[in-house]
XYZ file of N, CA and C in Angstrom:
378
model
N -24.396 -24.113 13.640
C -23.468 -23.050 13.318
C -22.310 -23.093 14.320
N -21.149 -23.166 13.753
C -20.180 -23.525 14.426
C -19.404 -22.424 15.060
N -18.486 -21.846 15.881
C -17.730 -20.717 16.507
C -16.743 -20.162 15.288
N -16.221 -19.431 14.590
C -15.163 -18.934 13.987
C -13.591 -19.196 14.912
N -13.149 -19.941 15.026
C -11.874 -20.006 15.919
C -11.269 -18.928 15.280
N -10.030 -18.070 15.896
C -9.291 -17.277 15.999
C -8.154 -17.973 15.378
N -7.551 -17.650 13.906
C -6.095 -18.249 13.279
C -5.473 -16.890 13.331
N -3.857 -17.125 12.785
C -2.788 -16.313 13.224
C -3.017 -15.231 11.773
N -3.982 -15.646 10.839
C -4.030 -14.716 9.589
C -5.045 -14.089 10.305
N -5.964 -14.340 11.072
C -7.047 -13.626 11.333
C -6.532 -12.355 11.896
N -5.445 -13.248 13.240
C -5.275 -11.835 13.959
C -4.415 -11.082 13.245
N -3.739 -11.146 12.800
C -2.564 -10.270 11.928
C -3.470 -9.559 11.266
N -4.555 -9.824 10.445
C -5.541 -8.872 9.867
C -6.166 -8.092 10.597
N -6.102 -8.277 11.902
C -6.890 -7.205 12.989
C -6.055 -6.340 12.746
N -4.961 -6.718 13.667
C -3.864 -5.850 13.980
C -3.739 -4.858 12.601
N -3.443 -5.539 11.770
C -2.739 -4.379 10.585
C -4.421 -3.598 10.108
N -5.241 -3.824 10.325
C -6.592 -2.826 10.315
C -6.203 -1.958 11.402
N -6.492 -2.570 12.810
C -6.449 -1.141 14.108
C -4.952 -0.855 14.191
N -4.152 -1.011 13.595
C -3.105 -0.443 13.434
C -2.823 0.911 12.552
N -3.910 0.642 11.606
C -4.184 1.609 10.204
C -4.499 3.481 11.033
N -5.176 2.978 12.267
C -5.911 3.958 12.886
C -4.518 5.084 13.422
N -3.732 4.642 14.288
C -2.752 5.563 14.742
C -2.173 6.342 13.770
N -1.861 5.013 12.984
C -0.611 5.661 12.161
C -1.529 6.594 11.426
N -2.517 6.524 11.046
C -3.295 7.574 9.733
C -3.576 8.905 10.943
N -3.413 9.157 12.104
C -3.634 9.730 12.676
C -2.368 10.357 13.153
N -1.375 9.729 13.138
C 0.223 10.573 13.867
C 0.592 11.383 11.900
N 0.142 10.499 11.022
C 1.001 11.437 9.640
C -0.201 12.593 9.416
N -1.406 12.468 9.278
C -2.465 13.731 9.561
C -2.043 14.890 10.331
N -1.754 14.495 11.273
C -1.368 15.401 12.807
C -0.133 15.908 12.468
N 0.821 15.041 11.627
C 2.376 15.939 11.793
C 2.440 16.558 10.305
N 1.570 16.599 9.354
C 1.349 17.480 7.826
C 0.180 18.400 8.837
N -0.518 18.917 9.502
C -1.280 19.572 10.069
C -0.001 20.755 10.980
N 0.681 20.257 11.706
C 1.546 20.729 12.427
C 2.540 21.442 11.135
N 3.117 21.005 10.495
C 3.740 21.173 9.089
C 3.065 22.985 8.560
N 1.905 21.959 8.051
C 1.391 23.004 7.292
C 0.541 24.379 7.702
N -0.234 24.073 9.096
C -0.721 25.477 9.787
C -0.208 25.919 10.692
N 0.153 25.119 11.345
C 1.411 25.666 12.583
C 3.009 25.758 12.426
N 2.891 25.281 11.378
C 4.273 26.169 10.776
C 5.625 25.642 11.803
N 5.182 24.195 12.218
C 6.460 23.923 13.153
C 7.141 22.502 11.961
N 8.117 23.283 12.435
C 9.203 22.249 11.046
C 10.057 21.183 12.341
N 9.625 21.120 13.382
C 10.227 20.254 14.173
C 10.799 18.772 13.839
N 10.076 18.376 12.826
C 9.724 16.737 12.497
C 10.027 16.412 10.901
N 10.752 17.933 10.616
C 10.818 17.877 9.047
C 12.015 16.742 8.773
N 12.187 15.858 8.178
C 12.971 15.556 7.057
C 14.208 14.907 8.622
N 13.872 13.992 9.523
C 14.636 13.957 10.701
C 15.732 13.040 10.301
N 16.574 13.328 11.305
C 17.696 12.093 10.778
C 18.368 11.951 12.414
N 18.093 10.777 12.939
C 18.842 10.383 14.395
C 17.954 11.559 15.320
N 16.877 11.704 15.169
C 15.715 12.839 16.058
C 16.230 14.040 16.159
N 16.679 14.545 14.669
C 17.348 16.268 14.415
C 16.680 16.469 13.254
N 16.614 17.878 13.122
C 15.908 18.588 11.826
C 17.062 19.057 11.556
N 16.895 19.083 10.149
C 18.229 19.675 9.093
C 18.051 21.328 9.798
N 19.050 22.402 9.678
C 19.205 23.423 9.911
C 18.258 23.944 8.680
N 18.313 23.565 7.414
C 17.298 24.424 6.432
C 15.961 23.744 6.387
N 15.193 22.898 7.765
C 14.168 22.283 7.440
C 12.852 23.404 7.088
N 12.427 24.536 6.624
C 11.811 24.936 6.349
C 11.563 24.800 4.858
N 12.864 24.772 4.523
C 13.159 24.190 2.528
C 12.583 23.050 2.518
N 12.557 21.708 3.320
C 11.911 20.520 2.450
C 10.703 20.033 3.385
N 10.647 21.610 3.863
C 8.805 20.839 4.404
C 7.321 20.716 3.716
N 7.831 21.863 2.558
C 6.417 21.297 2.071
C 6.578 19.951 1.321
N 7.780 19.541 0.640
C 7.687 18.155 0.553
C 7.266 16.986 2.171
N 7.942 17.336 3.100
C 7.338 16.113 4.089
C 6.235 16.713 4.239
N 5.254 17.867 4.064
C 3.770 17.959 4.239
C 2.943 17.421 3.206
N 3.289 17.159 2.413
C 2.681 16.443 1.047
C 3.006 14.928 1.189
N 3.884 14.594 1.742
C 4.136 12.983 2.239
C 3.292 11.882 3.417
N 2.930 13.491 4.270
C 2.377 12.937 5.244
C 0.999 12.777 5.181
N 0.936 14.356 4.462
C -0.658 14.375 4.131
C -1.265 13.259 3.286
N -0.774 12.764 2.395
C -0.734 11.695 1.389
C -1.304 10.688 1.568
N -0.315 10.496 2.761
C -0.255 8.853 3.177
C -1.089 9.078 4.384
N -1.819 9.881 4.558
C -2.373 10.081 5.802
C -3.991 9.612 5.422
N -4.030 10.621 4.159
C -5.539 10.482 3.615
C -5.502 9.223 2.420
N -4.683 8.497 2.162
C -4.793 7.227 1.826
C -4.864 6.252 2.660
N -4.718 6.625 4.150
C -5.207 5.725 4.895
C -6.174 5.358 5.113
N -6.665 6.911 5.898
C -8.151 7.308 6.174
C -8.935 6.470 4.755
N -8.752 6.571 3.627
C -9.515 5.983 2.583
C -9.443 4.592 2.818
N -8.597 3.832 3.312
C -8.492 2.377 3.463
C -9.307 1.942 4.586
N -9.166 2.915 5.708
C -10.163 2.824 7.012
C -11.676 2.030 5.998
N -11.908 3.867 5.717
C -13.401 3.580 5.254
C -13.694 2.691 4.334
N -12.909 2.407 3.485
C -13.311 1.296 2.474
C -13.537 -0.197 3.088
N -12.402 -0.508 4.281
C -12.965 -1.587 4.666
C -14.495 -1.359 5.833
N -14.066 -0.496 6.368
C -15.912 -0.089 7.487
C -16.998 -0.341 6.148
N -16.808 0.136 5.392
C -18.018 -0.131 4.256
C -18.290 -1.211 3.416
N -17.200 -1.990 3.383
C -16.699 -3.573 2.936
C -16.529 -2.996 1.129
N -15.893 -1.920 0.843
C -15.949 -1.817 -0.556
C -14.780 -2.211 -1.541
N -13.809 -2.616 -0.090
C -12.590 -3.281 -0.370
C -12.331 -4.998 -0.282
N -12.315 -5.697 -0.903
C -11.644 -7.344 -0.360
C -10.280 -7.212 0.155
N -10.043 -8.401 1.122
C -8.860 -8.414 1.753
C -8.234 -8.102 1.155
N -7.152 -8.845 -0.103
C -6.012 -8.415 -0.782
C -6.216 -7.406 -1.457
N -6.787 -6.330 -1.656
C -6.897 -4.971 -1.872
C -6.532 -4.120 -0.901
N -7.202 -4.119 0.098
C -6.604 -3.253 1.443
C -5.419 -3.204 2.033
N -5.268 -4.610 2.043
C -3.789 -4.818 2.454
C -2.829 -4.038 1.730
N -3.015 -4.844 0.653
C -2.118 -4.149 -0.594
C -1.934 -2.687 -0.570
N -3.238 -1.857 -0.736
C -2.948 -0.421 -0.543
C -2.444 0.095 0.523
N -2.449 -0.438 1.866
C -2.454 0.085 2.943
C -0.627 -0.608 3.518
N -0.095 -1.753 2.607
C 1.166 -1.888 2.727
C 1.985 -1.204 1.731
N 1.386 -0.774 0.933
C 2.522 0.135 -0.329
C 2.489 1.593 0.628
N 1.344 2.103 0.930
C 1.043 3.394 1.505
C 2.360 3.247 2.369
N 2.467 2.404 3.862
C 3.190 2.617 4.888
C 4.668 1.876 4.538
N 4.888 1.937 3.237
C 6.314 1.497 2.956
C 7.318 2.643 2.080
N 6.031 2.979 0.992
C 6.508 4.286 0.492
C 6.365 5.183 1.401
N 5.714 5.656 2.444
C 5.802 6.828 3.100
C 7.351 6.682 4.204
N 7.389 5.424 4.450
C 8.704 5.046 5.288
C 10.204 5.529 4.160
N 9.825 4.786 3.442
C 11.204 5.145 2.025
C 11.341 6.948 1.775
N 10.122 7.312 1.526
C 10.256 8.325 0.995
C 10.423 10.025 2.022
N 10.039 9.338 3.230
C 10.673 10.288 4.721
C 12.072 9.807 4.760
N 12.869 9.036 4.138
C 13.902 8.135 4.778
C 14.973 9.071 3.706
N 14.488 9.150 2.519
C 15.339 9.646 1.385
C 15.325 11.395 1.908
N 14.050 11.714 1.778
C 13.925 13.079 2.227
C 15.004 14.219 3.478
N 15.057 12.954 4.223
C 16.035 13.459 5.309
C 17.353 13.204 4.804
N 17.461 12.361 3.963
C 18.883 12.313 3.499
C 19.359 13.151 2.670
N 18.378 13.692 2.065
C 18.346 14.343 1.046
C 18.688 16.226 1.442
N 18.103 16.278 2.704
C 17.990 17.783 3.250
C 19.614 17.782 3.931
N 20.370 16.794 4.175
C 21.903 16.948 4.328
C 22.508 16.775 3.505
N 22.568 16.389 2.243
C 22.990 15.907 0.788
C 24.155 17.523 1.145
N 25.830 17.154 0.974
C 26.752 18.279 1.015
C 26.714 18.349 -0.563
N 26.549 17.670 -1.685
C 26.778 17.904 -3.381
C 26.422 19.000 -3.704
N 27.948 19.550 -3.888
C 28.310 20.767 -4.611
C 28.087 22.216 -3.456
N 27.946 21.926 -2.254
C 27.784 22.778 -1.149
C 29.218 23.510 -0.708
N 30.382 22.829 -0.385
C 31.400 22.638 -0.393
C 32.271 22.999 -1.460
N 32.924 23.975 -1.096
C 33.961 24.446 -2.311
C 35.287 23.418 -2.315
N 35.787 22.644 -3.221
C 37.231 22.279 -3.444
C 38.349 22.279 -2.291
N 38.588 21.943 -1.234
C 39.493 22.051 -0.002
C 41.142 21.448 -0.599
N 42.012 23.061 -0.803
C 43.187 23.168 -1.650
C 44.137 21.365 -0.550
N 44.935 21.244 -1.262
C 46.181 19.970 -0.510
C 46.371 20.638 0.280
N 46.633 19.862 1.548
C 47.965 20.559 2.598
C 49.536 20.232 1.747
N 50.063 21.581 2.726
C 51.462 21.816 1.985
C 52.255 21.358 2.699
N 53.137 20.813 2.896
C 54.163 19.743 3.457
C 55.370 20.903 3.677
């Protein structure tokens, strides 16, 4: 029986497993903060600022985080239990942390969106 040598797919598959762990643990923690502690600090950020109305689109980023938080946690356990094959996990666990990236990304853009905020600003008069 021979040693398993260590290849560069192997480790990249570590990594993006114990990697799974933080991140399912910082979006848990900030839909937790969101939703019972009622701190909108982290809502909808853009350049590390909260929109002035971030209380309006937090229950959307608490439903984003929570989401992608407990679709992690599900990817955790599916591979601890082996109920997943590689290209399954991956797969779920790279759509999870791409849509949750896109869809915090729009969200904050979205909570400064000026359309139709702004009344008509008359010509200057010469």
């Amino acid at each position: 029986m021979t040693a398993m040598a260590p290849t560069v797919s192997l480790v990249l598959n570590w990594i993006l497993f114990l990697a799974l762990f933080p991140i399912a643990f910082f979006w848990l923690r900030r839909a937790w903060r969101i939703i019972v502690r009622r701190d909108f600090s982290e809502v909808a950020l853009k350049r590390g600022e909260a929109p002035p109305n971030a209380a309006r689109f937090a229950p959307y980023a608490a439903a984003i985080n929570l989401i992608g938080g407990v679709v992690l946690v599900w990817v955790i356990f599916g591979v601890l239990a082996g109920l997943f094959e590689y290209e399954t996990w991956t797969a779920i666990a790279g759509v999870s942390i791409w849509t949750k990236f896109i869809l915090d990304f729009a969200l904050s853009r979205q909570a400064r969106a000026k359309l139709g905020r702004e009344a008509a600003k008359p010509a200057a008069k010469e």
